PDB file of C-alpha atoms in Angstrom:
ATOM      1  CA  ASP A   2      13.188 -33.682  15.971  1.00 41.00           C
ATOM      2  CA  THR A   3      13.099 -31.314  18.922  1.00 42.00           C
ATOM      3  CA  PRO A   4      10.414 -32.476  21.385  1.00 43.00           C
ATOM      4  CA  SER A   5       7.453 -30.156  21.878  1.00 45.00           C
ATOM      5  CA  PHE A   6       7.508 -28.108  25.055  1.00 47.00           C
ATOM      6  CA  HIS A   7       4.633 -28.552  27.466  1.00 56.00           C
ATOM      7  CA  CYS A   8       2.538 -26.320  29.674  1.00 64.00           C
ATOM      8  CA  TYR A   9       0.976 -26.900  33.098  1.00 63.00           C
ATOM      9  CA  LEU A  10      -2.423 -25.472  33.951  1.00 61.00           C
ATOM     10  CA  TYR A  11      -3.957 -25.587  37.409  1.00 62.00           C
ATOM     11  CA  ILE A  12      -7.685 -26.254  37.572  1.00 57.00           C
ATOM     12  CA  MET A  13      -9.437 -23.489  39.462  1.00 52.00           C
ATOM     13  CA  THR A  14     -12.787 -23.382  41.211  1.00 51.00           C
ATOM     14  CA  THR A  15     -15.404 -22.387  38.650  1.00 51.00           C
ATOM     15  CA  ILE A  16     -19.109 -21.927  38.204  1.00 47.00           C
ATOM     16  CA  ASN A  17     -20.709 -23.783  35.307  1.00 48.00           C
ATOM     17  CA  ASN A  18     -21.491 -21.839  32.145  1.00 49.00           C
ATOM     18  CA  ASP A  19     -23.069 -23.708  29.236  1.00 51.00           C
ATOM     19  CA  THR A  20     -22.233 -21.076  26.599  1.00 48.00           C
ATOM     20  CA  GLN A  21     -20.452 -22.636  23.543  1.00 53.00           C
ATOM     21  CA  LYS A  22     -20.181 -26.089  25.144  1.00 58.00           C
ATOM     22  CA  ASN A  23     -22.562 -27.482  22.539  1.00 63.00           C
ATOM     23  CA  ASN A  24     -20.073 -26.575  19.790  1.00 85.00           C
ATOM     24  CA  ILE A  25     -17.609 -29.229  20.971  1.00 92.00           C
ATOM     25  CA  GLU A  26     -17.608 -32.390  18.849  1.00 94.00           C
ATOM     26  CA  TRP A  27     -16.164 -35.502  20.499  1.00 95.00           C
ATOM     27  CA  ILE A  28     -15.289 -38.060  17.828  1.00 94.00           C
ATOM     28  CA  THR A  29     -14.484 -41.066  19.994  1.00 95.00           C
ATOM     29  CA  GLU A  30     -13.896 -42.115  23.595  1.00 96.00           C
ATOM     30  CA  THR A  31     -12.486 -45.220  25.243  1.00 94.00           C
ATOM     31  CA  GLU A  32     -11.504 -46.477  28.684  1.00 93.00           C
ATOM     32  CA  LEU A  33      -7.977 -47.834  29.158  1.00 89.00           C
ATOM     33  CA  SER A  34      -7.181 -50.422  31.815  1.00 78.00           C
ATOM     34  CA  TYR A  35      -5.687 -48.129  34.452  1.00 68.00           C
ATOM     35  CA  ASP A  36      -5.849 -48.746  38.204  1.00 64.00           C
ATOM     36  CA  THR A  37      -7.738 -45.791  39.700  1.00 58.00           C
ATOM     37  CA  THR A  38      -7.889 -46.798  43.358  1.00 56.00           C
ATOM     38  CA  SER A  39      -4.920 -44.701  44.450  1.00 52.00           C
ATOM     39  CA  ALA A  40      -6.161 -41.690  42.510  1.00 52.00           C
ATOM     40  CA  LEU A  41      -9.659 -41.838  43.974  1.00 51.00           C
ATOM     41  CA  TYR A  42      -8.550 -42.195  47.583  1.00 46.00           C
ATOM     42  CA  SER A  43      -5.203 -40.406  47.608  1.00 47.00           C
ATOM     43  CA  ASN A  44      -6.574 -37.873  50.100  1.00 47.00           C
ATOM     44  CA  THR A  45      -8.074 -40.290  52.649  1.00 46.00           C
ATOM     45  CA  SER A  46      -6.989 -43.058  54.977  1.00 43.00           C
ATOM     46  CA  SER A  47      -8.573 -46.508  54.753  1.00 44.00           C
ATOM     47  CA  THR A  48     -10.857 -45.725  57.700  1.00 48.00           C
ATOM     48  CA  GLU A  49     -11.996 -42.433  56.179  1.00 51.00           C
ATOM     49  CA  GLU A  50     -12.988 -43.723  52.744  1.00 53.00           C
ATOM     50  CA  SER A  51     -16.504 -44.679  53.865  1.00 61.00           C
ATOM     51  CA  LYS A  52     -16.943 -41.861  56.379  1.00 85.00           C
ATOM     52  CA  PRO A  53     -18.209 -38.655  54.732  1.00 92.00           C
ATOM     53  CA  CYS A  54     -18.168 -35.292  56.459  1.00 95.00           C
ATOM     54  CA  CYS A  55     -20.359 -32.208  56.331  1.00 95.00           C
ATOM     55  CA  PHE A  56     -19.773 -30.234  53.139  1.00 94.00           C
ATOM     56  CA  HIS A  57     -20.044 -26.956  55.052  1.00 92.00           C
ATOM     57  CA  CYS A  58     -18.316 -27.376  58.424  1.00 92.00           C
ATOM     58  CA  GLY A  59     -16.425 -30.670  58.041  1.00 93.00           C
ATOM     59  CA  GLU A  60     -18.229 -32.416  60.911  1.00 94.00           C
ATOM     60  CA  SER A  61     -18.062 -36.210  60.645  1.00 93.00           C
ATOM     61  CA  SER A  62     -19.040 -37.472  64.113  1.00 92.00           C
ATOM     62  CA  LYS A  63     -22.722 -36.477  63.895  1.00 94.00           C
ATOM     63  CA  PRO A  64     -25.447 -38.161  61.797  1.00 95.00           C
ATOM     64  CA  LEU A  65     -25.433 -36.677  58.311  1.00 97.00           C
ATOM     65  CA  SER A  66     -28.223 -36.109  55.817  1.00 96.00           C
ATOM     66  CA  LYS A  67     -27.708 -35.853  52.048  1.00 96.00           C
ATOM     67  CA  CYS A  68     -28.797 -33.256  49.539  1.00 96.00           C
ATOM     68  CA  ALA A  69     -32.152 -34.360  48.098  1.00 96.00           C
ATOM     69  CA  LEU A  70     -31.088 -33.366  44.584  1.00 96.00           C
ATOM     70  CA  CYS A  71     -27.631 -34.887  44.102  1.00 97.00           C
ATOM     71  CA  HIS A  72     -27.764 -37.505  46.913  1.00 96.00           C
ATOM     72  CA  VAL A  73     -24.048 -36.899  47.453  1.00 97.00           C
ATOM     73  CA  ALA A  74     -23.372 -33.753  49.488  1.00 96.00           C
ATOM     74  CA  SER A  75     -23.761 -34.491  53.213  1.00 96.00           C
ATOM     75  CA  TYR A  76     -24.706 -32.088  56.011  1.00 96.00           C
ATOM     76  CA  CYS A  77     -24.844 -32.332  59.798  1.00 96.00           C
ATOM     77  CA  SER A  78     -27.681 -29.805  60.069  1.00 96.00           C
ATOM     78  CA  LYS A  79     -30.207 -27.880  58.007  1.00 94.00           C
ATOM     79  CA  GLU A  80     -28.329 -24.688  58.833  1.00 93.00           C
ATOM     80  CA  CYS A  81     -25.110 -26.040  57.327  1.00 94.00           C
ATOM     81  CA  GLN A  82     -26.989 -27.125  54.220  1.00 93.00           C
ATOM     82  CA  ARG A  83     -28.655 -23.723  53.885  1.00 92.00           C
ATOM     83  CA  ARG A  84     -25.343 -21.894  54.281  1.00 92.00           C
ATOM     84  CA  ASP A  85     -23.537 -24.144  51.825  1.00 91.00           C
ATOM     85  CA  TRP A  86     -26.254 -23.566  49.253  1.00 89.00           C
ATOM     86  CA  LYS A  87     -26.047 -19.791  49.635  1.00 83.00           C
ATOM     87  CA  LYS A  88     -22.316 -19.367  50.450  1.00 72.00           C
ATOM     88  CA  GLY A  89     -20.940 -17.965  47.212  1.00 61.00           C
ATOM     89  CA  GLY A  90     -23.415 -20.124  45.340  1.00 59.00           C
ATOM     90  CA  GLN A  91     -21.211 -23.173  45.905  1.00 84.00           C
ATOM     91  CA  HIS A  92     -23.509 -26.157  46.112  1.00 92.00           C
ATOM     92  CA  LYS A  93     -26.269 -24.378  44.229  1.00 89.00           C
ATOM     93  CA  TYR A  94     -24.097 -24.515  41.113  1.00 90.00           C
ATOM     94  CA  SER A  95     -22.060 -27.655  41.831  1.00 93.00           C
ATOM     95  CA  CYS A  96     -25.019 -29.891  42.739  1.00 95.00           C
ATOM     96  CA  PRO A  97     -25.465 -31.274  39.164  1.00 95.00           C
ATOM     97  CA  ALA A  98     -21.739 -32.092  38.985  1.00 96.00           C
ATOM     98  CA  TYR A  99     -21.880 -34.069  42.229  1.00 97.00           C
ATOM     99  CA  LYS A 100     -24.969 -35.903  41.026  1.00 97.00           C
ATOM    100  CA  ARG A 101     -22.955 -36.833  37.929  1.00 97.00           C
ATOM    101  CA  VAL A 102     -19.986 -38.333  39.822  1.00 97.00           C
ATOM    102  CA  GLY A 103     -22.044 -39.950  42.596  1.00 96.00           C
ATOM    103  CA  PRO A 104     -20.738 -41.078  45.998  1.00 94.00           C
ATOM    104  CA  LYS A 105     -18.077 -43.322  44.404  1.00 93.00           C
ATOM    105  CA  MET A 106     -16.531 -40.527  42.294  1.00 95.00           C
ATOM    106  CA  THR A 107     -17.021 -42.354  38.996  1.00 94.00           C
ATOM    107  CA  ILE A 108     -18.881 -41.424  35.811  1.00 95.00           C
ATOM    108  CA  ALA A 109     -20.509 -44.382  34.071  1.00 92.00           C
ATOM    109  CA  ASN A 110     -23.123 -42.707  31.880  1.00 95.00           C
ATOM    110  CA  PRO A 111     -21.815 -41.710  28.393  1.00 95.00           C
ATOM    111  CA  ILE A 112     -23.819 -38.476  28.395  1.00 96.00           C
ATOM    112  CA  ASP A 113     -22.400 -37.582  31.808  1.00 97.00           C
ATOM    113  CA  ARG A 114     -18.858 -38.287  30.555  1.00 96.00           C
ATOM    114  CA  LEU A 115     -19.452 -35.982  27.581  1.00 96.00           C
ATOM    115  CA  THR A 116     -20.731 -33.242  29.885  1.00 96.00           C
ATOM    116  CA  ALA A 117     -17.735 -33.718  32.192  1.00 97.00           C
ATOM    117  CA  ARG A 118     -15.271 -33.392  29.290  1.00 97.00           C
ATOM    118  CA  ASN A 119     -17.017 -30.243  28.120  1.00 96.00           C
ATOM    119  CA  ASP A 120     -16.802 -28.754  31.610  1.00 95.00           C
ATOM    120  CA  ILE A 121     -13.064 -29.486  31.813  1.00 95.00           C
ATOM    121  CA  TRP A 122     -12.341 -28.058  28.373  1.00 96.00           C
ATOM    122  CA  HIS A 123     -14.485 -24.987  29.029  1.00 94.00           C
ATOM    123  CA  ARG A 124     -12.319 -24.272  32.069  1.00 92.00           C
ATOM    124  CA  VAL A 125      -8.947 -24.382  30.279  1.00 94.00           C
ATOM    125  CA  ARG A 126      -9.766 -23.233  26.732  1.00 94.00           C
ATOM    126  CA  PHE A 127      -8.624 -19.595  27.108  1.00 93.00           C
ATOM    127  CA  TYR A 128      -5.127 -20.873  27.974  1.00 93.00           C
ATOM    128  CA  ALA A 129      -5.010 -24.018  25.862  1.00 95.00           C
ATOM    129  CA  CYS A 130      -6.029 -22.540  22.501  1.00 95.00           C
ATOM    130  CA  PRO A 131      -3.418 -19.727  22.356  1.00 94.00           C
ATOM    131  CA  TYR A 132      -0.760 -22.205  23.508  1.00 93.00           C
ATOM    132  CA  ALA A 133      -1.634 -24.651  20.704  1.00 93.00           C
ATOM    133  CA  ILE A 134      -1.774 -21.958  18.008  1.00 92.00           C
ATOM    134  CA  HIS A 135       1.547 -20.548  19.190  1.00 90.00           C
ATOM    135  CA  LYS A 136       3.169 -23.982  18.860  1.00 89.00           C
ATOM    136  CA  SER A 137       1.655 -24.789  15.475  1.00 87.00           C
ATOM    137  CA  SER A 138       1.985 -21.382  13.789  1.00 82.00           C
ATOM    138  CA  THR A 139       4.637 -19.278  15.488  1.00 71.00           C
ATOM    139  CA  GLN A 140       7.082 -22.158  16.000  1.00 70.00           C
ATOM    140  CA  GLY A 141       6.259 -23.794  12.671  1.00 73.00           C
ATOM    141  CA  LEU A 142       5.235 -27.234  13.906  1.00 74.00           C
ATOM    142  CA  GLY A 143       2.346 -27.306  11.439  1.00 79.00           C
ATOM    143  CA  ARG A 144      -0.823 -29.351  11.754  1.00 88.00           C
ATOM    144  CA  GLY A 145      -1.139 -31.382  14.897  1.00 93.00           C
ATOM    145  CA  PHE A 146      -3.251 -31.737  17.999  1.00 95.00           C
ATOM    146  CA  LEU A 147      -3.351 -30.681  21.628  1.00 96.00           C
ATOM    147  CA  PHE A 148      -2.636 -33.495  24.080  1.00 96.00           C
ATOM    148  CA  LEU A 149      -4.284 -32.804  27.432  1.00 96.00           C
ATOM    149  CA  GLN A 150      -3.421 -35.176  30.273  1.00 95.00           C
ATOM    150  CA  SER A 151      -3.813 -35.200  34.041  1.00 95.00           C
ATOM    151  CA  THR A 152      -3.023 -37.302  37.092  1.00 93.00           C
ATOM    152  CA  CYS A 153      -6.623 -36.679  38.190  1.00 95.00           C
ATOM    153  CA  THR A 154      -9.631 -38.726  37.127  1.00 95.00           C
ATOM    154  CA  LEU A 155     -12.439 -37.461  34.905  1.00 96.00           C
ATOM    155  CA  ALA A 156     -14.685 -37.188  37.958  1.00 96.00           C
ATOM    156  CA  GLN A 157     -12.125 -35.242  39.993  1.00 96.00           C
ATOM    157  CA  LEU A 158     -11.350 -32.733  37.246  1.00 96.00           C
ATOM    158  CA  SER A 159     -14.984 -32.159  36.332  1.00 96.00           C
ATOM    159  CA  LEU A 160     -16.079 -30.962  39.774  1.00 95.00           C
ATOM    160  CA  PRO A 161     -16.317 -27.161  40.153  1.00 92.00           C
ATOM    161  CA  GLN A 162     -14.580 -27.298  43.552  1.00 91.00           C
ATOM    162  CA  PRO A 163     -11.656 -29.501  44.666  1.00 93.00           C
ATOM    163  CA  VAL A 164     -13.872 -31.361  47.142  1.00 94.00           C
ATOM    164  CA  SER A 165     -14.560 -35.087  46.770  1.00 95.00           C
ATOM    165  CA  SER A 166     -17.944 -36.739  47.238  1.00 95.00           C
ATOM    166  CA  ASP A 167     -17.071 -37.498  50.857  1.00 95.00           C
ATOM    167  CA  GLY A 168     -16.890 -33.762  51.605  1.00 95.00           C
ATOM    168  CA  ARG A 169     -13.108 -33.718  52.046  1.00 94.00           C
ATOM    169  CA  ARG A 170     -10.810 -31.443  50.105  1.00 92.00           C
ATOM    170  CA  MET A 171      -8.669 -33.213  47.529  1.00 92.00           C
ATOM    171  CA  ALA A 172      -5.113 -33.637  48.799  1.00 88.00           C
ATOM    172  CA  GLU A 173      -3.388 -32.768  45.516  1.00 88.00           C
ATOM    173  CA  THR A 174      -3.848 -29.645  43.431  1.00 92.00           C
ATOM    174  CA  ARG A 175      -5.810 -30.433  40.295  1.00 94.00           C
ATOM    175  CA  SER A 176      -3.885 -29.653  37.130  1.00 94.00           C
ATOM    176  CA  VAL A 177      -3.570 -30.587  33.476  1.00 94.00           C
ATOM    177  CA  LEU A 178      -0.430 -30.921  31.367  1.00 95.00           C
ATOM    178  CA  LEU A 179      -0.625 -29.641  27.796  1.00 95.00           C
ATOM    179  CA  HIS A 180       1.505 -30.690  24.823  1.00 94.00           C
ATOM    180  CA  PHE A 181       1.123 -29.743  21.175  1.00 94.00           C
ATOM    181  CA  LEU A 182       2.143 -32.744  19.090  1.00 93.00           C
ATOM    182  CA  THR A 183       2.373 -33.704  15.449  1.00 92.00           C
ATOM    183  CA  LEU A 184       1.177 -37.137  14.422  1.00 92.00           C
ATOM    184  CA  GLY A 185       4.811 -38.210  14.059  1.00 91.00           C
ATOM    185  CA  GLU A 186       5.545 -37.220  17.654  1.00 92.00           C
ATOM    186  CA  TYR A 187       2.432 -39.085  18.751  1.00 93.00           C
ATOM    187  CA  ASP A 188       3.770 -42.266  17.134  1.00 91.00           C
ATOM    188  CA  SER A 189       7.358 -41.929  18.352  1.00 91.00           C
ATOM    189  CA  GLU A 190       6.753 -40.539  21.860  1.00 88.00           C
ATOM    190  CA  LEU A 191       3.269 -41.209  23.215  1.00 88.00           C
ATOM    191  CA  CYS A 192       2.624 -44.641  21.738  1.00 89.00           C
ATOM    192  CA  ARG A 193       6.131 -45.745  22.650  1.00 87.00           C
ATOM    193  CA  ASP A 194       5.509 -44.966  26.335  1.00 83.00           C
ATOM    194  CA  ASP A 195       1.848 -46.048  26.406  1.00 84.00           C
ATOM    195  CA  PHE A 196       1.019 -48.436  23.562  1.00 88.00           C
ATOM    196  CA  GLU A 197      -2.692 -48.420  24.510  1.00 88.00           C
ATOM    197  CA  LEU A 198      -2.968 -44.864  23.176  1.00 90.00           C
ATOM    198  CA  ALA A 199      -2.555 -46.282  19.662  1.00 93.00           C
ATOM    199  CA  CYS A 200      -6.233 -47.234  19.847  1.00 93.00           C
ATOM    200  CA  VAL A 201      -7.251 -43.715  18.757  1.00 94.00           C
ATOM    201  CA  ARG A 202      -4.626 -43.269  16.019  1.00 94.00           C
ATOM    202  CA  ASP A 203      -7.066 -43.676  13.126  1.00 94.00           C
ATOM    203  CA  GLU A 204      -9.304 -40.928  14.453  1.00 94.00           C
ATOM    204  CA  LEU A 205      -6.340 -38.601  15.048  1.00 93.00           C
ATOM    205  CA  LYS A 206      -4.931 -39.235  11.585  1.00 93.00           C
ATOM    206  CA  ARG A 207      -8.274 -38.566   9.953  1.00 92.00           C
ATOM    207  CA  MET A 208      -8.655 -35.309  11.862  1.00 91.00           C
ATOM    208  CA  VAL A 209      -5.071 -34.042  11.516  1.00 92.00           C
ATOM    209  CA  GLU A 210      -3.817 -35.297   8.144  1.00 86.00           C
ATOM    210  CA  GLU A 211      -6.982 -35.769   6.121  1.00 83.00           C
ATOM    211  CA  GLY A 212      -8.520 -32.328   6.522  1.00 76.00           C
ATOM    212  CA  GLY A 213     -10.712 -33.127   9.483  1.00 78.00           C
ATOM    213  CA  TYR A 214     -10.500 -29.602  10.924  1.00 87.00           C
ATOM    214  CA  ASP A 215     -10.040 -25.964   9.963  1.00 90.00           C
ATOM    215  CA  GLU A 216      -6.934 -24.821  11.836  1.00 88.00           C
ATOM    216  CA  THR A 217      -8.067 -21.170  11.746  1.00 91.00           C
ATOM    217  CA  LYS A 218     -11.305 -22.013  13.534  1.00 93.00           C
ATOM    218  CA  GLU A 219     -10.844 -25.336  15.319  1.00 94.00           C
ATOM    219  CA  LEU A 220      -8.442 -27.418  17.353  1.00 95.00           C
ATOM    220  CA  VAL A 221      -8.087 -31.188  17.655  1.00 96.00           C
ATOM    221  CA  VAL A 222      -7.791 -32.407  21.254  1.00 97.00           C
ATOM    222  CA  LEU A 223      -6.654 -35.734  22.675  1.00 97.00           C
ATOM    223  CA  MET A 224      -7.619 -36.058  26.347  1.00 97.00           C
ATOM    224  CA  ARG A 225      -6.124 -38.743  28.625  1.00 95.00           C
ATOM    225  CA  LEU A 226      -6.881 -38.835  32.352  1.00 95.00           C
ATOM    226  CA  ARG A 227      -5.740 -40.849  35.372  1.00 92.00           C
ATOM    227  CA  CYS A 228      -8.832 -43.062  35.316  1.00 92.00           C
ATOM    228  CA  GLY A 229      -7.930 -44.311  31.830  1.00 93.00           C
ATOM    229  CA  HIS A 230     -10.505 -42.139  30.102  1.00 96.00           C
ATOM    230  CA  VAL A 231      -9.332 -41.208  26.593  1.00 96.00           C
ATOM    231  CA  ALA A 232     -11.245 -39.049  24.109  1.00 97.00           C
ATOM    232  CA  VAL A 233     -10.558 -37.348  20.772  1.00 97.00           C
ATOM    233  CA  GLY A 234     -12.516 -34.257  19.842  1.00 95.00           C
ATOM    234  CA  LYS A 235     -12.717 -31.106  17.766  1.00 95.00           C
ATOM    235  CA  VAL A 236     -13.224 -27.841  19.653  1.00 95.00           C
ATOM    236  CA  PRO A 237     -13.725 -24.236  18.510  1.00 95.00           C
ATOM    237  CA  LEU A 238     -10.834 -21.826  19.004  1.00 94.00           C
ATOM    238  CA  VAL A 239     -11.477 -19.503  21.939  1.00 92.00           C
ATOM    239  CA  PRO A 240     -10.326 -16.783  21.626  1.00 90.00           C
ATOM    240  CA  ASP A 241     -10.376 -16.699  17.828  1.00 91.00           C
ATOM    241  CA  TYR A 242      -7.363 -17.340  15.617  1.00 91.00           C
ATOM    242  CA  GLY A 243      -6.400 -13.699  15.136  1.00 89.00           C
ATOM    243  CA  ILE A 244      -6.133 -13.137  18.865  1.00 89.00           C
ATOM    244  CA  CYS A 245      -4.324 -16.434  19.453  1.00 88.00           C
ATOM    245  CA  VAL A 246      -1.512 -15.555  17.016  1.00 85.00           C
ATOM    246  CA  SER A 247      -1.143 -11.954  18.176  1.00 81.00           C
TER     247      SER A 247
END
């Protein structure tokens, strides 16, 4: 079989919008045994890891105070905090996301992980859905699922801005890689290279082969991220099927 082509998407700075996020149904999630140390601190030296800087001006030599709401964003002065809150609405809208990832850039709470996945999907859906429908319908691959993977962690991808909890800009551009795969390709390609992904095969088979979704209204998604976070879900097509195939 000819391997499915893939598509890169770069994660842009966004403002949260909760519209339609509640329509996403995540069937299962699991955490694989991946080493995340290099991913979390790829943009800092060993001496910088524990030394946050001001979220507004980048100052790190002065005493810093934290946002009283998220307890993550640091500021060297009240003026910097005021400006960061008002400057384009940055921290005003990203504060809940930083509270979710915490100072260690990890997401332990299941509800927070669900919210983070929804935020990521909401950001890429207008590109991902037409791509998947094009592969399944126009190119005749048939029923399958969208495989979304990234070299970033769940925490990194879920933040509205590419700025870590220490106030420093992430060194690498955040992006996701999209593949549309049939279940046969999943067995022969993905599970061959990463046998741990076989842990969600039953859920994928039930969704793809046993009528678990309406392909004119929904899309099955397998998400795998650098931190080892894996989830299978069913998402609504946005835009709708007619637009995706046109």
